Each structure stands twice: as structure tokens, then as C-alpha cells.
Coordinates of C-alpha atoms and ligand atoms in Angstrom, one line a residue:
M76 CA -12.1 -20.7 1.7
I77 CA -13.9 -18.6 -0.4
E78 CA -13.0 -17.1 -3.5
R79 CA -11.7 -14.7 -5.0
Q80 CA -13.7 -11.6 -6.6
P81 CA -11.8 -9.2 -7.8
E82 CA -12.3 -5.2 -7.4
P83 CA -11.9 -2.2 -10.1
E84 CA -8.5 -1.7 -10.6
L85 CA -8.8 2.6 -9.6
M86 CA -10.1 4.0 -6.3
D87 CA -10.5 6.8 -7.8
S88 CA -14.8 7.9 -8.3
L89 CA -15.1 11.6 -5.6
A90 CA -17.3 9.5 -3.4
Q91 CA -14.9 6.5 -3.1
V92 CA -12.0 9.3 -3.0
D93 CA -13.7 11.3 0.9
A94 CA -15.0 8.4 2.2
Y95 CA -11.6 7.3 1.7
A96 CA -9.6 10.6 2.7
S97 CA -11.9 11.2 5.6
A98 CA -11.5 7.4 7.1
D99 CA -9.1 7.1 10.1
F100 CA -6.0 5.2 9.4
V101 CA -3.5 7.3 11.0
A102 CA -2.6 4.8 13.7
S103 CA -2.0 2.1 11.1
D104 CA -0.4 4.2 9.1
Q105 CA 2.2 5.1 11.9
A106 CA 2.7 1.4 12.3
F107 CA 3.7 1.2 9.2
V108 CA 6.1 4.0 8.7
E109 CA 7.4 2.9 12.9
R110 CA 8.0 -1.2 11.6
L111 CA 9.6 1.0 7.8
L112 CA 11.7 3.3 10.4
A113 CA 13.6 -0.3 12.5
R114 CA 13.8 -2.2 9.2
L115 CA 16.4 1.0 7.9
Q116 CA 17.3 1.6 11.1
P117 CA 20.9 3.2 12.0
L118 CA 18.6 5.6 9.4
P119 CA 20.3 7.3 6.4
D120 CA 20.3 11.4 6.2
S121 CA 19.0 11.1 3.1
G122 CA 17.9 8.8 0.5
A123 CA 15.2 7.9 -1.4
L124 CA 11.3 6.1 -0.5
L125 CA 8.9 5.2 -3.6
D126 CA 5.4 4.4 -2.5
L127 CA 3.7 3.2 -4.9
G128 CA 0.0 3.1 -5.4
C129 CA -0.4 5.7 -2.3
G130 CA -4.0 6.8 -2.4
P131 CA -4.1 10.3 -0.2
A132 CA -0.2 9.9 0.4
S133 CA -1.1 10.1 4.8
I134 CA 1.5 7.5 5.1
S135 CA 4.6 9.2 2.3
I136 CA 2.8 12.2 4.7
H137 CA 4.2 10.3 7.3
A138 CA 7.6 9.4 6.3
A139 CA 8.7 12.3 5.6
R140 CA 7.9 13.5 8.3
L141 CA 9.5 10.6 10.4
M142 CA 12.6 10.3 7.7
P143 CA 14.4 14.5 7.3
G144 CA 16.8 14.5 4.4
W145 CA 14.4 12.0 2.4
E146 CA 13.0 13.0 -0.9
I147 CA 10.0 10.6 -1.4
T148 CA 7.9 9.7 -4.8
A149 CA 4.4 9.2 -4.2
L150 CA 3.1 7.8 -7.1
D151 CA -0.7 6.7 -8.0
A152 CA -3.4 6.6 -11.4
G153 CA -6.0 7.6 -9.9
P154 CA -6.3 11.4 -10.6
N155 CA -8.6 12.3 -8.1
M156 CA -6.8 9.9 -5.1
L157 CA -4.0 12.2 -6.3
A158 CA -5.9 15.8 -5.5
Q159 CA -6.5 13.8 -2.3
A160 CA -2.9 13.5 -1.4
R161 CA -2.4 17.3 -2.8
R162 CA -5.2 19.2 -0.6
N163 CA -3.5 16.9 1.6
L164 CA 0.5 17.7 1.1
A165 CA -0.8 21.4 0.8
Q166 CA -1.1 21.1 4.8
A167 CA 2.3 20.5 5.6
P168 CA 5.1 23.4 6.5
A169 CA 6.8 24.0 3.1
A170 CA 9.8 22.1 3.5
L171 CA 8.6 18.8 3.9
R172 CA 5.7 19.5 1.1
A173 CA 9.1 20.5 -0.8
R174 CA 11.0 17.0 -0.6
V175 CA 7.2 14.9 -1.0
H176 CA 6.8 14.5 -5.5
L177 CA 2.9 13.7 -6.1
Q178 CA 3.5 10.9 -9.8
Q179 CA 0.9 10.0 -11.1
A180 CA 1.0 7.3 -13.3
H181 CA -0.2 3.7 -13.9
L182 CA 1.7 0.8 -12.9
P183 CA 3.4 -0.8 -15.0
A184 CA 5.2 1.7 -15.3
H185 CA 8.4 1.2 -18.0
A186 CA 8.6 4.6 -18.2
L187 CA 10.3 5.3 -14.6
T188 CA 14.2 4.9 -15.1
R189 CA 15.0 5.8 -11.7
R190 CA 16.1 3.6 -8.3
F191 CA 14.9 4.2 -5.5
A192 CA 16.1 3.2 -2.1
V193 CA 13.2 2.0 -0.1
I194 CA 9.5 1.3 -1.8
I195 CA 6.8 0.9 -0.5
S196 CA 3.5 0.1 -0.7
N197 CA 0.2 -0.7 1.6
S198 CA -3.0 -2.3 0.2
L199 CA -2.6 -2.0 -3.6
L200 CA -1.9 -5.5 -4.1
H201 CA -5.7 -6.7 -3.7
H202 CA -6.5 -4.2 -5.8
L203 CA -4.4 -5.3 -9.0
P204 CA -6.3 -7.9 -11.3
D205 CA -2.7 -9.0 -12.3
P206 CA -0.8 -9.5 -8.9
A207 CA 2.3 -10.0 -10.7
V208 CA 1.8 -5.7 -12.1
L209 CA 3.1 -5.3 -7.9
W210 CA 6.4 -8.0 -8.3
Q211 CA 7.6 -6.8 -11.7
S212 CA 7.9 -2.9 -10.8
V213 CA 9.3 -4.0 -7.2
R214 CA 12.1 -5.9 -9.8
E215 CA 12.1 -3.1 -11.9
L216 CA 12.4 -0.1 -9.2
A217 CA 14.5 -1.4 -6.6
D218 CA 18.7 -1.6 -6.7
A219 CA 19.7 -4.8 -4.8
G220 CA 19.8 -3.0 -1.1
T221 CA 16.3 -1.3 -1.8
M222 CA 14.5 -1.8 1.3
L223 CA 11.2 -3.3 0.5
Q224 CA 8.5 -3.4 2.8
I225 CA 4.6 -4.2 1.6
M226 CA 1.2 -4.7 3.8
D227 CA -1.7 -5.2 2.3
L228 CA -5.3 -6.8 3.8
F229 CA -4.8 -11.4 2.9
R230 CA -7.9 -13.1 2.2
P231 CA -10.1 -15.1 5.1
H232 CA -10.4 -18.6 5.2
S233 CA -14.7 -18.1 5.6
A234 CA -17.9 -15.8 4.6
Q235 CA -18.5 -16.1 8.3
Q236 CA -15.0 -15.1 8.7
L237 CA -14.8 -12.1 6.7
E238 CA -18.6 -10.3 7.7
Q239 CA -16.5 -11.2 11.3
L240 CA -14.6 -9.3 9.9
V241 CA -16.1 -6.5 8.5
A242 CA -18.4 -6.1 11.4
T243 CA -15.7 -6.1 14.0
Y244 CA -13.5 -2.8 11.7
A245 CA -16.3 -0.9 10.2
G246 CA -19.1 -1.8 11.6
D247 CA -19.4 2.0 12.4
A248 CA -18.4 3.1 9.2
P249 CA -20.2 4.9 6.6
D250 CA -21.6 2.2 4.1
L251 CA -19.3 2.8 1.6
L252 CA -16.5 2.6 3.9
Q253 CA -17.9 -0.6 5.2
Q254 CA -18.7 -2.0 1.4
D255 CA -15.3 -0.8 0.0
F256 CA -13.9 -2.9 3.7
R257 CA -15.5 -5.5 2.3
N258 CA -15.3 -5.7 -1.2
S259 CA -11.2 -6.0 -0.6
L260 CA -11.3 -8.1 1.8
R261 CA -13.1 -10.4 -1.1
A262 CA -10.2 -9.5 -3.6
A263 CA -6.9 -9.1 -1.8
Y264 CA -5.0 -12.1 -2.3
T265 CA -4.0 -14.9 0.5
V266 CA -1.4 -15.2 2.3
A267 CA -0.2 -18.8 -0.1
E268 CA -0.6 -17.3 -3.4
I269 CA 1.6 -14.3 -2.1
R270 CA 4.0 -16.7 -1.7
E271 CA 3.6 -18.5 -4.9
Q272 CA 3.3 -15.1 -6.2
L273 CA 7.0 -13.8 -4.7
L274 CA 8.4 -16.7 -6.3
A275 CA 6.8 -16.4 -9.6
A276 CA 8.5 -12.8 -9.9
G277 CA 12.2 -14.2 -8.3
L278 CA 11.6 -12.9 -4.5
G279 CA 11.1 -15.9 -2.9
H280 CA 13.1 -15.1 0.1
L281 CA 11.0 -12.3 1.0
Q282 CA 9.5 -12.9 3.9
V283 CA 6.6 -13.2 4.4
A284 CA 4.3 -11.8 8.0
T285 CA 1.2 -12.5 8.9
I286 CA 0.9 -9.7 11.4
S287 CA -3.2 -9.5 12.8
D288 CA -5.9 -10.3 11.8
R289 CA -6.4 -9.4 7.9
H290 CA -2.8 -7.9 7.4
V291 CA -0.1 -9.6 4.9
E292 CA 3.3 -7.7 5.1
I293 CA 6.2 -8.6 3.0
S294 CA 9.4 -7.3 3.3
G295 CA 13.4 -7.3 3.0
R296 CA 15.9 -6.7 0.7
R297 CA 15.8 -7.3 -2.2
Ligands
SAM114 C1 -6.8 1.4 -1.1 S1 -6.1 2.3 -1.6 C2 -4.5 2.7 -0.9 C3 -3.4 4.2 -0.6 C4 -2.8 3.8 0.0 N1 -1.1 2.7 0.0 C5 -2.7 3.8 1.7 O1 -3.0 3.2 2.5 O2 -3.5 4.6 2.2 C6 -4.8 1.4 -3.1 C7 -4.8 2.6 -4.4 O3 -3.7 2.2 -5.0 C8 -4.5 2.9 -6.9 N2 -3.6 1.5 -7.2 C9 -4.4 0.7 -7.6 N3 -3.8 0.2 -8.8 C10 -3.6 1.1 -9.8 C11 -1.8 0.7 -11.5 N4 -1.6 -0.1 -11.7 N5 -1.1 1.7 -10.9 C12 -1.2 3.1 -9.4 N6 -2.3 2.3 -8.6 C13 -3.0 2.4 -8.5 C14 -5.8 3.3 -6.6 O4 -6.1 4.4 -7.2 C15 -5.2 3.7 -5.1 O5 -5.9 5.2 -5.0

């Protein structure tokens, strides 16, 4: 088992933001929203969704497209990342733009008092030096029936497996993105570590499923 090597919490240098925004995550973002919609059937006509660590807000914007009538709050701590999210959102039709609210906040954000029917997060957990921050935020921002869907990378067993994943999924990517992916895999928690975090946070009833050779998804109702 390789040891966890944390990476910087925020992804906010202009070079990182540019590289991340130009990467093609469309298929994985769409699949994420499709799994969410399947969990929410029948989809209520309206509701409030929160995206924790939204980055360039691609998932939030896609969710807004497929969830008409829903208000989407997309939260991130990085001002440069949020500026990119603002640029992405500016390309959407006005009616959609009006339903997506970008918010700069650094979790834990105890000042947020609103509750959300749906809380999602993709690739935030491995950035957090203290993973309890995510689970604590989920507890603070969710109601009893809130639907949760949280995806992240999980740390591979060996350095060899890690390099194989980098070669397979980022082999053709620019150097910076390739290095980001490598660092993220090293910083990711193992599935066993995530189960322990959930138990400690009183969220042990949530489902933890390995959904690809590198992704784990945590889902269920609060
Ligand atoms: C790898 S990006 C993922 C972005 C997006 N969710 C996606 O799927 O493309 C992780 C994001 O989490 C943000 N982040 C890290 N720690 C945070 C914290 N404590 N509070 C809020 N955002 C945070 C970073 O700024 C970064 O934009």
C-alpha cells in the first residue's frame, strides 16, 4: 500500500486553473449527473442543490441544464477557479445563469445556514488535509432526507498501479495535468479510509461503491 501524500488544498494558480479548465471531463461530468438523476427519480419540479468544491462549475452547469426549476449553489474556495466558473457560466442561456449561484467559501463554512435537498461533490475530498471537513459540512448543510452523491479518486495499492493509471488516463495530457493527476492519486484516500471517515462522522449508513478503476462514490440519504 502506498502512503498518502497530501497535495495543496486549493487549485488556484492561474496555470492550474487553465490546465484544469481545458481538460476534457465532459463524459465523466455527464455520467456523474446521470447517476444523480437516476437516484432522484421522479425528479421534483424544484429544489436546491449544493456542489461542494465546484471548480469550474461544469457539473453544476450540466445539472442545471437537466434539472429545470432547481436552484444550484456552486461553492469553491479558490477565487481564480471561481472566475473560471463565472466565464463558463457566462456562456449559458440567461435563464440557466439565473439559477446557478457561485459562492466563494472555504469549508468548513459554518456561516452557511441554508439546507439543501441535494449535495454533490466531485474530487474535493482528496484535497482536504482533514477529510472530516467534508463529512462535517455535509451534516451541517443537509436535512434528514437530503440526497448525497460524492465522488473521488481512491489511492491505488502500488506505485506501479498508480503509474499505469496515469499512463492510461493522462498519457496524452499536458505535463501539468499529468502531474496533477499523479498527485491527486497519491493524495486520495483508500476506500477503507473513506469507510472509517464515514463511521466517525455518523454517516456509516451511506453506500460506498467503487465505480471505476480509480473512482469511488459515496451516496445515499442523510
Ligand atoms: C479537483 S477540483 C474539482 C472541481 C470540480 N468539482 C470538478 O469536478 O471538476 C477541487 C476543488 O476543490 C476546491 N477546494 C479545495 N478545498 C476546499 C475547501 N476547503 N473549501 C472549498 N473548496 C475547496 C479547490 O479550490 C478546487 O477547485
